[in-house]
Coordinates of C-alpha atoms in Angstrom, one line a residue:
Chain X
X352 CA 24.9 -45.5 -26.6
X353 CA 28.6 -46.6 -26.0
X354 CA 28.5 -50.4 -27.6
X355 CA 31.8 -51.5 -25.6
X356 CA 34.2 -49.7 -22.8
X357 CA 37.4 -51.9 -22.6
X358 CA 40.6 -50.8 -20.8
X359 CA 43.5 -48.9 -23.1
X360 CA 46.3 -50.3 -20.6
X361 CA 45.8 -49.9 -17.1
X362 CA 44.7 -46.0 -17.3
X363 CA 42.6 -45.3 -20.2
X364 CA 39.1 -46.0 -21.0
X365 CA 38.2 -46.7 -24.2
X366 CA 34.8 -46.4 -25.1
X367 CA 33.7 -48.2 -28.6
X368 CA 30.4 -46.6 -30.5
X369 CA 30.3 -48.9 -33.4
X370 CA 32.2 -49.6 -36.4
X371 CA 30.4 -46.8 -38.2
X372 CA 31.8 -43.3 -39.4
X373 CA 28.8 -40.8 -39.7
X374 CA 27.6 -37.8 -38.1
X375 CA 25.0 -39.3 -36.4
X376 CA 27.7 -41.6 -34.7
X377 CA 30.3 -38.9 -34.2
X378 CA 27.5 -36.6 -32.7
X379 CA 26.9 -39.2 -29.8
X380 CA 31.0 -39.2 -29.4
X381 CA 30.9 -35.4 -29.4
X382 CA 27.9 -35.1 -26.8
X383 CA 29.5 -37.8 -24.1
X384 CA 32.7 -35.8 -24.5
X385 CA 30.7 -32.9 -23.6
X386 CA 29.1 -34.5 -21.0
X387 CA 32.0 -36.1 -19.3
X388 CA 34.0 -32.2 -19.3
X389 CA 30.8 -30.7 -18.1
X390 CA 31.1 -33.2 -15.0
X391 CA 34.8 -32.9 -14.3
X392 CA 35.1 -36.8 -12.5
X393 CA 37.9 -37.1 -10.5
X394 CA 41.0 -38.7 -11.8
X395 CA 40.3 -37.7 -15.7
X396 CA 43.1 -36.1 -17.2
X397 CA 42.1 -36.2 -20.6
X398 CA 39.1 -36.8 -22.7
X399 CA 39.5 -37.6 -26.8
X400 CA 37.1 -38.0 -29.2
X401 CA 37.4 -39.5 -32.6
X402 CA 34.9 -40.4 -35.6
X403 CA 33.2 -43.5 -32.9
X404 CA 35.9 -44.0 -30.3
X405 CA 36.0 -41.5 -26.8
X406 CA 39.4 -42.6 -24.9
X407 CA 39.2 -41.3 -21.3
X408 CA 42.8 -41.0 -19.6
X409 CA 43.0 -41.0 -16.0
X410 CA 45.3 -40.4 -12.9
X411 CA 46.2 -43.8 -11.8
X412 CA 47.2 -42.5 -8.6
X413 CA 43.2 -41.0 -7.9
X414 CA 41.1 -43.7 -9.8
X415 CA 40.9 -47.3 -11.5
X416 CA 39.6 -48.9 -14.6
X417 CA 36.4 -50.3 -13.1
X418 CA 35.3 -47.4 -11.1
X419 CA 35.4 -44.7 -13.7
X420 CA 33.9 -47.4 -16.2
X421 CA 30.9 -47.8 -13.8
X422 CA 30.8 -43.9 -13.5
X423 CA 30.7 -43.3 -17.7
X424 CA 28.1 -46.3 -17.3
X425 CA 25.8 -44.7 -15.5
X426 CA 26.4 -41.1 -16.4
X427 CA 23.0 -39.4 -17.2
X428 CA 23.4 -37.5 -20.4
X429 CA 22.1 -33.6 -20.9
X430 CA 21.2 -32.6 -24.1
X431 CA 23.9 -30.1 -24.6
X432 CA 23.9 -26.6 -25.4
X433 CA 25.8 -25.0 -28.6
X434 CA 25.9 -28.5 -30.0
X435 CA 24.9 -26.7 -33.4
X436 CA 28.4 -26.5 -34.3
X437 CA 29.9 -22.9 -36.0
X438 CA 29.8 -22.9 -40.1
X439 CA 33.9 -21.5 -40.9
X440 CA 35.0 -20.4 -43.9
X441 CA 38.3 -21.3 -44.9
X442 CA 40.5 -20.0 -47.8
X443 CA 42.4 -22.0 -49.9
X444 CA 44.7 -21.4 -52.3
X445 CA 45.0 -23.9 -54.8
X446 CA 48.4 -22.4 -57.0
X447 CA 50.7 -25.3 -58.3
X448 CA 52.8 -24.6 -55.4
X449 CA 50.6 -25.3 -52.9
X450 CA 49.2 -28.3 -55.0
X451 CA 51.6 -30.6 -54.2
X452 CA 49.8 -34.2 -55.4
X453 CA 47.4 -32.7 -57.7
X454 CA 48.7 -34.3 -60.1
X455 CA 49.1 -37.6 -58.3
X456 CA 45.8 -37.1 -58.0
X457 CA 44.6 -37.4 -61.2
X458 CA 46.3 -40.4 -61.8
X459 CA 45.1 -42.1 -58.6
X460 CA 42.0 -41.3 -58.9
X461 CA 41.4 -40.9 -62.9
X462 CA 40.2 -38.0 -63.2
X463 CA 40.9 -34.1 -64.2
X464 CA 42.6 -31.2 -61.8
X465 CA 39.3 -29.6 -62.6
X466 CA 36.9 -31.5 -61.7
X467 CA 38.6 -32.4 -58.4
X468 CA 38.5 -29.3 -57.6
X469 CA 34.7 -29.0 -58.6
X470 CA 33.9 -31.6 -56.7
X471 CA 36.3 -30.7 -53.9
X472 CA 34.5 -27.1 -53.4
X473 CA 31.0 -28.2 -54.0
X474 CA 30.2 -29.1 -50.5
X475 CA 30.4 -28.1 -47.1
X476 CA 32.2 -30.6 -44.3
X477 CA 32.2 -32.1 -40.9
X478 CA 34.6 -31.5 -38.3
X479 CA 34.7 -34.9 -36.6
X480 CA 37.8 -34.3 -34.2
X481 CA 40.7 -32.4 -33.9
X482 CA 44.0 -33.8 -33.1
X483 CA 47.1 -35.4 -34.0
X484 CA 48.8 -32.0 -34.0
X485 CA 47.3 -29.2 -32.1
X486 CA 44.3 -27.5 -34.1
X487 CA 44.6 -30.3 -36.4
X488 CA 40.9 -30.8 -37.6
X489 CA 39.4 -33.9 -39.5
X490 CA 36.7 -33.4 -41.8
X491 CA 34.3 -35.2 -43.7
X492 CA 32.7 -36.3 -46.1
X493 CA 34.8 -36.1 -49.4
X494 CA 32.2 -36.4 -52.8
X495 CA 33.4 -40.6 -53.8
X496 CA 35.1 -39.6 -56.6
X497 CA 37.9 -37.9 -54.6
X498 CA 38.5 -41.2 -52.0
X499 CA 42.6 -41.7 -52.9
X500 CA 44.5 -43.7 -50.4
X501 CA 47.3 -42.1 -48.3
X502 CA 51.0 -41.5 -49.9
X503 CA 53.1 -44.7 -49.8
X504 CA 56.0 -42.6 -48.1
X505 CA 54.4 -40.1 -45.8
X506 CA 56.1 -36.4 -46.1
X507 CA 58.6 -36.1 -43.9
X508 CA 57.5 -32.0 -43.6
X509 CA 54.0 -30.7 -44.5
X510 CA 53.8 -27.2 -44.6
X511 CA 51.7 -25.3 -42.1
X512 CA 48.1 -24.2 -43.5
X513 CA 48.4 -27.5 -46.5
X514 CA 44.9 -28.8 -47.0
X515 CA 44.7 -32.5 -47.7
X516 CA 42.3 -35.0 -48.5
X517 CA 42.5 -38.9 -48.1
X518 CA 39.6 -41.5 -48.0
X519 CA 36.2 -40.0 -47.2
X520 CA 38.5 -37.1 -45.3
X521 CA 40.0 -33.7 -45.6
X522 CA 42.5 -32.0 -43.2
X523 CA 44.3 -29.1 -42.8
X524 CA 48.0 -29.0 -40.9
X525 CA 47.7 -26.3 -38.2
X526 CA 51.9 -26.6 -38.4
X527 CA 54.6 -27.9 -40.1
X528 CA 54.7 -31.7 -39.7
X529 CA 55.0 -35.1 -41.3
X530 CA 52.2 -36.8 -42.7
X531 CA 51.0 -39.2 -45.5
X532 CA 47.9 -37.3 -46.9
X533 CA 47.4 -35.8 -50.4
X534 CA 47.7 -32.2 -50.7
X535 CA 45.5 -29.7 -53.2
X536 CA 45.7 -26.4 -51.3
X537 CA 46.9 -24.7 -48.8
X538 CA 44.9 -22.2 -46.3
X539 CA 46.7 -18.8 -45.3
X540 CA 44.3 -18.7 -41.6
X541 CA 46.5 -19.7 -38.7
X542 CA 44.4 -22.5 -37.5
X543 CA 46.2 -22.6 -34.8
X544 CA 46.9 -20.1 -32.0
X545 CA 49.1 -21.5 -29.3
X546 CA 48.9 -17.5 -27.7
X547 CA 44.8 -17.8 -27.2
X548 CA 44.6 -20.2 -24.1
X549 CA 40.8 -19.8 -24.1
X550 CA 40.3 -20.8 -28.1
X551 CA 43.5 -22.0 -29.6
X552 CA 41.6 -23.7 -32.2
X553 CA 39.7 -22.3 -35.1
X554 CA 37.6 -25.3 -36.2
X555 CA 36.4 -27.6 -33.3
X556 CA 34.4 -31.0 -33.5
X557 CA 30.9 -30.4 -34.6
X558 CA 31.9 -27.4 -37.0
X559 CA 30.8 -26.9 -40.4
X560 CA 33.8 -26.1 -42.6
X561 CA 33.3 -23.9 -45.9
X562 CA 36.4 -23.8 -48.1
X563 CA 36.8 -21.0 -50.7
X564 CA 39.2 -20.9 -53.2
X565 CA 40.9 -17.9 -53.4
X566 CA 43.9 -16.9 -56.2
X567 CA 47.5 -16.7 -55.5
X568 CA 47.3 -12.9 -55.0
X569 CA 44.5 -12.7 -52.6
X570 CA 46.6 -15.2 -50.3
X571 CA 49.3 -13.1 -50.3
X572 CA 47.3 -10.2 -49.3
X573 CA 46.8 -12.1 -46.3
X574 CA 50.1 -11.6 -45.4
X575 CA 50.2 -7.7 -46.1
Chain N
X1067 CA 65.6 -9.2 -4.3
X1068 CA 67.5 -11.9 -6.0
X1069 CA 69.2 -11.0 -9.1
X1070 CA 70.8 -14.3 -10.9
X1071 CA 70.6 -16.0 -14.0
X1072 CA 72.3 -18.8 -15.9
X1073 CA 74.4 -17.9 -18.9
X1074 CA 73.7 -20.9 -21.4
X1075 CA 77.6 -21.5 -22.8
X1076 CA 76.3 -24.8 -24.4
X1077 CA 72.6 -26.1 -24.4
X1078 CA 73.2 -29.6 -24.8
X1079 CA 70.8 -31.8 -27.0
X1080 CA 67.4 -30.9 -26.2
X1081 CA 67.1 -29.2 -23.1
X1082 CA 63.5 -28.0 -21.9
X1083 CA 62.1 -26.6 -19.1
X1084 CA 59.1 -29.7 -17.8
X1085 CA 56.6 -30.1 -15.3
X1086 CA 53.8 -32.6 -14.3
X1087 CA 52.2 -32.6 -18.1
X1088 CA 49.1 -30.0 -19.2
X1089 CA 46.2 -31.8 -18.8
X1090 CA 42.8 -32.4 -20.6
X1091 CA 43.8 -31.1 -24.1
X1092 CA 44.3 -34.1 -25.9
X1093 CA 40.7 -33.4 -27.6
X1094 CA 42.2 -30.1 -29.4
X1095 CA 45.5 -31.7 -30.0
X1096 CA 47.8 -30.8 -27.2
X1097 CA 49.8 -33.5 -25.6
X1098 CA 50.4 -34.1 -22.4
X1099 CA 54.1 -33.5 -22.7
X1100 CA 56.1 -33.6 -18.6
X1101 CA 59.3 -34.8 -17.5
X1102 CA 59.5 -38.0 -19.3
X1103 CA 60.9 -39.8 -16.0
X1104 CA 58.7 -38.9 -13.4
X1105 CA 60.6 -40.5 -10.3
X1106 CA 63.9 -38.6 -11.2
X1107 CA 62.0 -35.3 -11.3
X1108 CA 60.2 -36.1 -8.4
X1109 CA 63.3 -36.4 -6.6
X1110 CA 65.3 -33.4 -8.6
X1111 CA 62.4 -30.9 -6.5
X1112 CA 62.2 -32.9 -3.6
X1113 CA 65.7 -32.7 -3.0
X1114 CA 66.3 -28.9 -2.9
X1115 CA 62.7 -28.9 -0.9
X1116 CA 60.9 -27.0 -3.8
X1117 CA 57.4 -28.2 -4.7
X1118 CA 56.5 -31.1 -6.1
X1119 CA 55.6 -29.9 -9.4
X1120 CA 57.9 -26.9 -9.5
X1121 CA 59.6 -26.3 -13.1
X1122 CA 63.1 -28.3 -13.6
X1123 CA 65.2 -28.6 -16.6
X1124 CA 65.3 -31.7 -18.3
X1125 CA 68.5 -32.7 -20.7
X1126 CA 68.7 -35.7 -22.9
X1127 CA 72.5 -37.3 -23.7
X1128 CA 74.6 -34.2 -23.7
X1129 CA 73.4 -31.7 -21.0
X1130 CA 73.9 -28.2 -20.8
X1131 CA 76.9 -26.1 -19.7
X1132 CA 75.8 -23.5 -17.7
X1133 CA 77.8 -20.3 -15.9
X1134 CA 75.6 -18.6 -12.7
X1135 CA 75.6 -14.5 -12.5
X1136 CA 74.4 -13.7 -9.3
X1137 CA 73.5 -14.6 -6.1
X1138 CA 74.1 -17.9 -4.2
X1139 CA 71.9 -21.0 -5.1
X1140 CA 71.7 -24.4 -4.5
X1141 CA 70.8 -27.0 -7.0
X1142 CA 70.7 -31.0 -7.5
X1143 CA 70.9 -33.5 -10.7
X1144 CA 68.9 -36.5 -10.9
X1145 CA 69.2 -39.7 -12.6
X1146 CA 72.0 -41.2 -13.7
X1147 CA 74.6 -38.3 -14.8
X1148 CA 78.4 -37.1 -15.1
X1149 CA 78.5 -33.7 -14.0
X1150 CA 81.4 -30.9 -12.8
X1151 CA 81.3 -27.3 -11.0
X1152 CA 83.8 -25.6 -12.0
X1153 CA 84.7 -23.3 -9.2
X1154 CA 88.0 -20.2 -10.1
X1155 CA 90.3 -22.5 -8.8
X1156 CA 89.0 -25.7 -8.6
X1157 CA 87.1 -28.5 -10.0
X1158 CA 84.3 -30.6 -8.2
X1159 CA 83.2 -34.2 -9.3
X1160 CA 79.2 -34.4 -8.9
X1161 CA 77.0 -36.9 -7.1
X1162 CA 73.7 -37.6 -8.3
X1163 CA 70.7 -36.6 -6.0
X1164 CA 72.7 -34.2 -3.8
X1165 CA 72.6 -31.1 -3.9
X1166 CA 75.3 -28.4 -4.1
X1167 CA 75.2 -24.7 -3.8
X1168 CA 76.6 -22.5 -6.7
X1169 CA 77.9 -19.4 -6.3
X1170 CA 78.7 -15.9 -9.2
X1171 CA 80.8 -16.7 -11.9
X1172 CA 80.8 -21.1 -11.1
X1173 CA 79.8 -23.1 -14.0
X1174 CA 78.1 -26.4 -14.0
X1175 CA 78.8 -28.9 -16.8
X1176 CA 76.2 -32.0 -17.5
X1177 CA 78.5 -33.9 -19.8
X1178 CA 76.3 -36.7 -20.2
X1179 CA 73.8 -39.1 -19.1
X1180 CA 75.6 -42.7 -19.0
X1181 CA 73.4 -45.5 -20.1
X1182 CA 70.6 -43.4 -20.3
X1183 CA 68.5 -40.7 -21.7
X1184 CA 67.3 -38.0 -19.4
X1185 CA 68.4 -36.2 -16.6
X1186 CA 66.9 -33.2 -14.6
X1187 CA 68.3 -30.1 -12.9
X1188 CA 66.5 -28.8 -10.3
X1189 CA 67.1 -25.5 -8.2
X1190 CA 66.1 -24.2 -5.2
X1191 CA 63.9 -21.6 -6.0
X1192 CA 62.3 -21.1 -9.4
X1193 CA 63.1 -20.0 -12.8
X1194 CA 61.8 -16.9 -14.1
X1195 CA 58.7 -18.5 -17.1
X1196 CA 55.7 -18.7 -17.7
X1197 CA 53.0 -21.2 -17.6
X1198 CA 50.9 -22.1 -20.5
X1199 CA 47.9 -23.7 -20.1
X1200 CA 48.7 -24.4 -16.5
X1201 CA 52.1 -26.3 -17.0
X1202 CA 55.8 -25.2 -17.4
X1203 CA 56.1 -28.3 -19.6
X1204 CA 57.4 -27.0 -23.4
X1205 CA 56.2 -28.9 -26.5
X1206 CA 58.8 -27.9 -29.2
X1207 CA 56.9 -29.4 -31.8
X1208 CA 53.4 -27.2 -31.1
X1209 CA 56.1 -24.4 -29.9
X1210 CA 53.5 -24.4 -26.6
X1211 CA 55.1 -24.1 -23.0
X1212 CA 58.2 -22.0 -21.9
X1213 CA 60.8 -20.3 -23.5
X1214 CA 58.3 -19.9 -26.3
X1215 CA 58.0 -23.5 -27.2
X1216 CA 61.3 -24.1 -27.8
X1217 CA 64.6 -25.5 -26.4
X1218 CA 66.9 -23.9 -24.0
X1219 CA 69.3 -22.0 -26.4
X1220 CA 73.1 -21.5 -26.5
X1221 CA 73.6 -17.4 -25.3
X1222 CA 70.5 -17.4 -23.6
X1223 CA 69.9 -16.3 -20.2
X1224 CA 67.6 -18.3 -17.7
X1225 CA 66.7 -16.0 -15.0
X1226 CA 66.0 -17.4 -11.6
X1227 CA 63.7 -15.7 -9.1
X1228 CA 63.4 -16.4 -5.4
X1229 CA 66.0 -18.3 -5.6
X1230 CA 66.3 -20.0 -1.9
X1231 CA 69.7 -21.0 -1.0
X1232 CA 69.2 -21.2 2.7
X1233 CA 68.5 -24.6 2.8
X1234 CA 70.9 -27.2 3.5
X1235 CA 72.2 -29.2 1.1
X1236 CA 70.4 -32.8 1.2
X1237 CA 71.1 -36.1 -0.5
X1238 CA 70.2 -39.6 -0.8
X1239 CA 71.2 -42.6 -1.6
X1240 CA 69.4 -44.0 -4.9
X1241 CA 70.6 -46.0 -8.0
X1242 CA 68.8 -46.0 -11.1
X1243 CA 68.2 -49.6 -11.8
X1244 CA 68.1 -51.3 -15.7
X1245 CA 65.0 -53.2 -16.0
X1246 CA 64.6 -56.4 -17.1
X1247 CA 61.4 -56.7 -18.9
X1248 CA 58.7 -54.0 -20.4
X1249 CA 55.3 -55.4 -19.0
X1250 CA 52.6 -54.9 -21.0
X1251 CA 48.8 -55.0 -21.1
X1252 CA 47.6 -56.4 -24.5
X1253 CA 46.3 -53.6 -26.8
X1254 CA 42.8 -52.9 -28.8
X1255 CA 44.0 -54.9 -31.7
X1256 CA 46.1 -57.4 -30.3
X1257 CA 44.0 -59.7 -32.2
X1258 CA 45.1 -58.3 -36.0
X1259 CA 48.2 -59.9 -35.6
X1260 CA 48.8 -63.2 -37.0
X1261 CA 49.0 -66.1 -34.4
X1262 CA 53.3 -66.3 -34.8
X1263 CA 53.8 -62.6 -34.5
X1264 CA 51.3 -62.7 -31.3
X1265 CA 54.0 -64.8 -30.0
X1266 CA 57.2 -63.0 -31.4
X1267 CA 55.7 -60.2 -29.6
X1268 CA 56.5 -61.9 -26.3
X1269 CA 59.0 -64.1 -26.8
X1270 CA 61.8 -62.6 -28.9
X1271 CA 63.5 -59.1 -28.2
X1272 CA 63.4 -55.7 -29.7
X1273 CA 65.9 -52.9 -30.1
X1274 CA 65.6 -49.5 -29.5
X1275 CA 66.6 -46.9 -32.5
X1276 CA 68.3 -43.9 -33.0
X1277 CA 64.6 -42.9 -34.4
X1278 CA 63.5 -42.1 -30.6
X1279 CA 62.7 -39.2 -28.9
X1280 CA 60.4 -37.3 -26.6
X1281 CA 57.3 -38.5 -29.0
X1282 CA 58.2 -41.9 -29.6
X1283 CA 60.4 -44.4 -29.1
X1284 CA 61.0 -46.7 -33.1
X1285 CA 62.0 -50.5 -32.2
X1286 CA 63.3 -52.9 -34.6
X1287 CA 63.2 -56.3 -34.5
X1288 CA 61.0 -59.6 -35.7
X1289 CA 58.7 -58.0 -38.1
X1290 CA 55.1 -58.0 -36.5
X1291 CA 52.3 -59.4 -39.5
X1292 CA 49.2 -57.9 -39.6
X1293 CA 46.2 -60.3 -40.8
X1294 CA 43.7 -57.8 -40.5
X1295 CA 44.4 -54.4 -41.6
X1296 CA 47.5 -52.3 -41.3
X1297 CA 45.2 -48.9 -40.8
X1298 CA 42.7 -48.3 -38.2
X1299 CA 39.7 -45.3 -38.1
X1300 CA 41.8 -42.8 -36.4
X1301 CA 41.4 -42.9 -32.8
X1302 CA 42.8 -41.3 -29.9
X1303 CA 45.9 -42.8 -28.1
X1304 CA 47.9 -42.5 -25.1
X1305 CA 50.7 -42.3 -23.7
X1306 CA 52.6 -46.2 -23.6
X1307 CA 50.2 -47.0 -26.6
X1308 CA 52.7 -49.8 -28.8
X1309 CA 51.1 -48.9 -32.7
X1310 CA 52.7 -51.2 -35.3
X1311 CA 52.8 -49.7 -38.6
X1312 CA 52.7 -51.5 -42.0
X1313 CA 56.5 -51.8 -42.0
X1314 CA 55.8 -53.8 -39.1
X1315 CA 58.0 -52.4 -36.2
X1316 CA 56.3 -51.1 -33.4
X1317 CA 56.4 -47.8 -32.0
X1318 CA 56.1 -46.4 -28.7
X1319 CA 54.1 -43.6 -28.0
X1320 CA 56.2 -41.0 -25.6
X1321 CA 55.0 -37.8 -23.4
X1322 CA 55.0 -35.5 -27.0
X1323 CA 53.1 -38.2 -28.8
X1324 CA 50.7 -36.9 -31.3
X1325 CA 47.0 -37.1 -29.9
X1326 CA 45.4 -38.9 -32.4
X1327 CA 46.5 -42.0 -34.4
X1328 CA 45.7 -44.6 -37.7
X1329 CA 47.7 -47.4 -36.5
X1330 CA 46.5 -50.7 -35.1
X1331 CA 47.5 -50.8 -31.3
X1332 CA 49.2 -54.7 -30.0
X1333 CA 50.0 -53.7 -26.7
X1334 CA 50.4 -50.6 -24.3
X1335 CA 53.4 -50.4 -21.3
X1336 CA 52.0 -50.2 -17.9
X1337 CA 52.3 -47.2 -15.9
X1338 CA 54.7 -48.5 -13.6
X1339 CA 57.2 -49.4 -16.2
X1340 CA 57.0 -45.9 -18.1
X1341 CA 59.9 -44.2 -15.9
X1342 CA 62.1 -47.1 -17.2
X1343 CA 61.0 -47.2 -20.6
X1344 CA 62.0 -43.7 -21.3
X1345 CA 65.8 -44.2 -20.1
X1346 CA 66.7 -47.3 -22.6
X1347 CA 68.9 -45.5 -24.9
X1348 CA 69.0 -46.4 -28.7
X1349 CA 70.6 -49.9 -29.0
X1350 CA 68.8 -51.0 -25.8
X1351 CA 67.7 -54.7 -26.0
X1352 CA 63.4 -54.6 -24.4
X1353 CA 61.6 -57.7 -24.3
X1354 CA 57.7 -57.4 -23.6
X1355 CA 56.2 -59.3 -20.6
X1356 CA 52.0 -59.8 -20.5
X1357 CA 50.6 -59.0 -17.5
X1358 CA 46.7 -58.3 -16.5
X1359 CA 45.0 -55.3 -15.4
X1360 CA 44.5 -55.9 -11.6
X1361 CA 48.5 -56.7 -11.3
X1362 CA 48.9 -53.6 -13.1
X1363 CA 47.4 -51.2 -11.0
X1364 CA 49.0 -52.9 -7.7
X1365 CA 52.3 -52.4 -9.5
X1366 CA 51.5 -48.5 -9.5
X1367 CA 50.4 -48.6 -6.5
X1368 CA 54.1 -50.0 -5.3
X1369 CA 55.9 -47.6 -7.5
X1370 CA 54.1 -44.9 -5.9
X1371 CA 54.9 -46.4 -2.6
X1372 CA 58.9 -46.7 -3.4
X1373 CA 59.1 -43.2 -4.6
X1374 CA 57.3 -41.5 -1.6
X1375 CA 59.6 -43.9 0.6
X1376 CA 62.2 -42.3 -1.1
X1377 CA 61.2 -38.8 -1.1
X1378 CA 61.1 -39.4 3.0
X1379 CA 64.9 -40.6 2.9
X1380 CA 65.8 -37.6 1.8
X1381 CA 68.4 -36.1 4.4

């Protein structure tokens, strides 16, 4: 199922599954990822998925290129359990303040706050990864009305719990950070919890995410 | 039972307490953060015989001033450092990788690193924190690790436990060397680039900015053209990972990098190199040499060598 494994420098695998971005792609990402943890090979150090790339790091100093490539070769795959991802609702508020390219938005992309919004909130969407920053999770797909490019000048500060969409894909920054995408809403839920070690994140790959939008006063109540 | 701490008169520039690195998190966006110079922590712990992945503070530029309450310990400084104990009546000039013992009331200034970036203090003993995730490595910028996520603070006090002074003191003899060239494997996309900046990569040099820090390192140079596309499908990166941008000056991915990343990839620095990498300060001329996989990993292999033979000249 991997197309391609090819070296990332002299200690990363990286493992190519097509040019495609789709769920069926991402699934086989998510299910070697699994696989590969399940195993724990010597020498891996870290394992990261992406819409159809898996980069396996490794301990230089405990195993090479070739040998872990011929491992991940010839590694017999288990249909995993819990792959059925989690469905997560997620609040957002969507108040002027929060907003902050709305109305970039409807310029880019031509058409009304409204009905990005509508469109925005009509569907459900994929987690395909999570990363970047911790908790960070990027999901998919956007309806094709609502496909903007990124900003020109990334933000040089995001504010934590900002939901954003770009291309076919929505986010939402976990913390504070920069970062170039549009911003419609932003989510009072701490996605991120750096004090759980066992599930610091709230949305993981595989995930459904359902947002709701809720009104200035009901985010507030969240922090009551 | 030991009762001393370090009162933190001045914190320096961005003091942390690091480790080895927290591993296999990169999936849910949590680097792999560490001592940025491996070798020079290496030998900060071997030094005052504590383990080899025992906690030490790292410094960058200006290091902290520090005043010890309490019981005798002894500590070392690695890598390439001005530093003075200031004793009631006296004032001692500090060696590198040697250690010293400390006693109530001293204070130990780390003025500065000198043609270099970090610098680590190691003591014998350990420092009263916790690990997260299994590491003592903080990441200020996911506020995960010791010291809850953050940097060593001015007024603070940094409590030592079991601190073991009984040991000699130990030194060796060891100079940080400059290196000449950053060798590099060639990246995922080498081939967006256009044929000249392929070349430019190579042949002409690159400077380090001020825009550099424990996630990446922002060169400047010979603009790098992209034929292909300036943005990539997300993908995970790497430590040493070289992404060029659409401004067209590469950056290098450091120990706090972010986990994930949009940004075609020329070229990534080989493992061996990375200790060096990290200690070109801004303003830092780095030309990029190719090399090949297989001479890659034998270059590890002798870096690993050299800093074991070094650990074993310790006296």
């Amino acid at each position: 199922m991997i197309k391609n494994i090819s070296n990332l420098g002299d200690a990363a695998l990286y493992c190519d599954f097509g040019i495609e971005v789709n769920k069926e792609t991402n699934a086989k990402v998510i299910k070697y990822f699994k696989n590969i943890k399940e195993k724990k090979i010597k020498g891996i150090t870290n394992i990261t998925p992406s819409y159809n790339k898996l980069i396996i790091s490794f301990d230089l100093s405990l195993t090479k290129f070739k040998e872990l490539k011929k491992i991940i070769e010839n590694l017999e795959l288990k249909e995993i359990l819990n792959n059925k991802g989690k469905i997560i609702k997620i609040p957002i508020c969507c108040d002027k303040k929060f907003a902050l390219d709305i109305n970039n938005l409807e310029k880019k992309l031509n058409i009304s706050e409204e009905k990005i919004y509508e469109k925005f909130f009509s569907k459900d969407y994929y987690c395909y990864m999570t990363g970047f920053i911790a908790g960070h999770p990027f999901l998919g797909d956007t309806d094709i009305s609502l496909r903007a490019k990124r900003l020109e000048t990334p933000r040089v500060r995001i504010p934590k719990g900002s939901v954003g969409i770009t291309e076919q894909f929505c986010n939402i920054y976990s913390f504070e950070s920069p970062g170039g995408w549009n911003i419609i809403g932003n989510t009072p839920l701490n996605i991120f919890d750096n004090t759980n070690e066992l599930k610091p994140n709230l949305i993981n790959p595989g995930d459904t995410v359902s947002f709701e939008q809720i009104s200035i006063d009901e985010y507030k109540k969240y922090y009551e | 039972m030991n009762e001393s701490y370090f009162e933190v008169i001045r914190p320096g520039i961005n003091t942390t307490f690091q480790d080895l690195g927290r591993k296999n998190l990169y999936h849910i966006g949590v680097p792999f953060s560490g001592a940025m110079d491996n070798r020079n922590y290496t030998l900060a712990n071997a030094i005052v015989g504590n383990k080899i992945n025992a906690p030490a503070i790292e410094f960058a530029f200006q290091g902290p001033l520090l005043k010890l309450r309490g019981e005798t310990i002894i500590f070392n400084i690695t890598g390439n450092i001005t530093f003075n104990i200031l004793k009631k009546n006296k004032t001692i000039e500090g060696n590198c990788y040697q250690s010293y013992i400390l006693e109530d009331g001293d204070e130990l200034d780390i003025a500065s690193t000198n043609n270099s970036v970090y610098g680590y203090l190691a003591i014998g003993g350990s420092f009263d924190i916790e690990a997260q995730w299994d590491s003592f490595s903080t990441n200020i910028k996911a506020k995960i690790g010791p010291n809850d996520g953050k940097k060593i603070e001015k007024d603070q006090m940094i409590k030592i436990i079991s601190a073991n002074s009984k040991t000699s003191t130990r030194k060796l003899d060891y100079l940080n060397t400059k290196i000449e060239n950053i060798r590099v494997i060639k990246g995922t996309n080498f081939n967006y680039f256009s044929a000249e900046s392929k070349k430019n990569f190579f042949d002409k040099e690159f400077s380090v900015t001020k825009l550099s820090d424990r996630m990446g390192m922002r060169l400047e140079g010979i603009k790098l053209k992209n034929d292909v596309d300036t943005n990539i499908k997300s993908e995970g990166i790497i430590k040493g990972v070289i992404q060029v941008p659409s401004d067209g000056n590469p950056i290098i991915m450091l120990s706090d990098h972010g986990t994930i990343g949009g940004y075609p990839k020329i070229g990534v620095v080989i493992s061996a190199d990375y200790d060096k990498l990290v200690q070109l300060p801004p303003g830092s001329k780095i030309k990029f040499k190719e090399i090949d996989l297989a001479s890659a990993e034998l270059l590890f292999k002798l870096y690993q060598m050299e800093t074991m033979n070094l650990v074993s000249k310790i006296k």
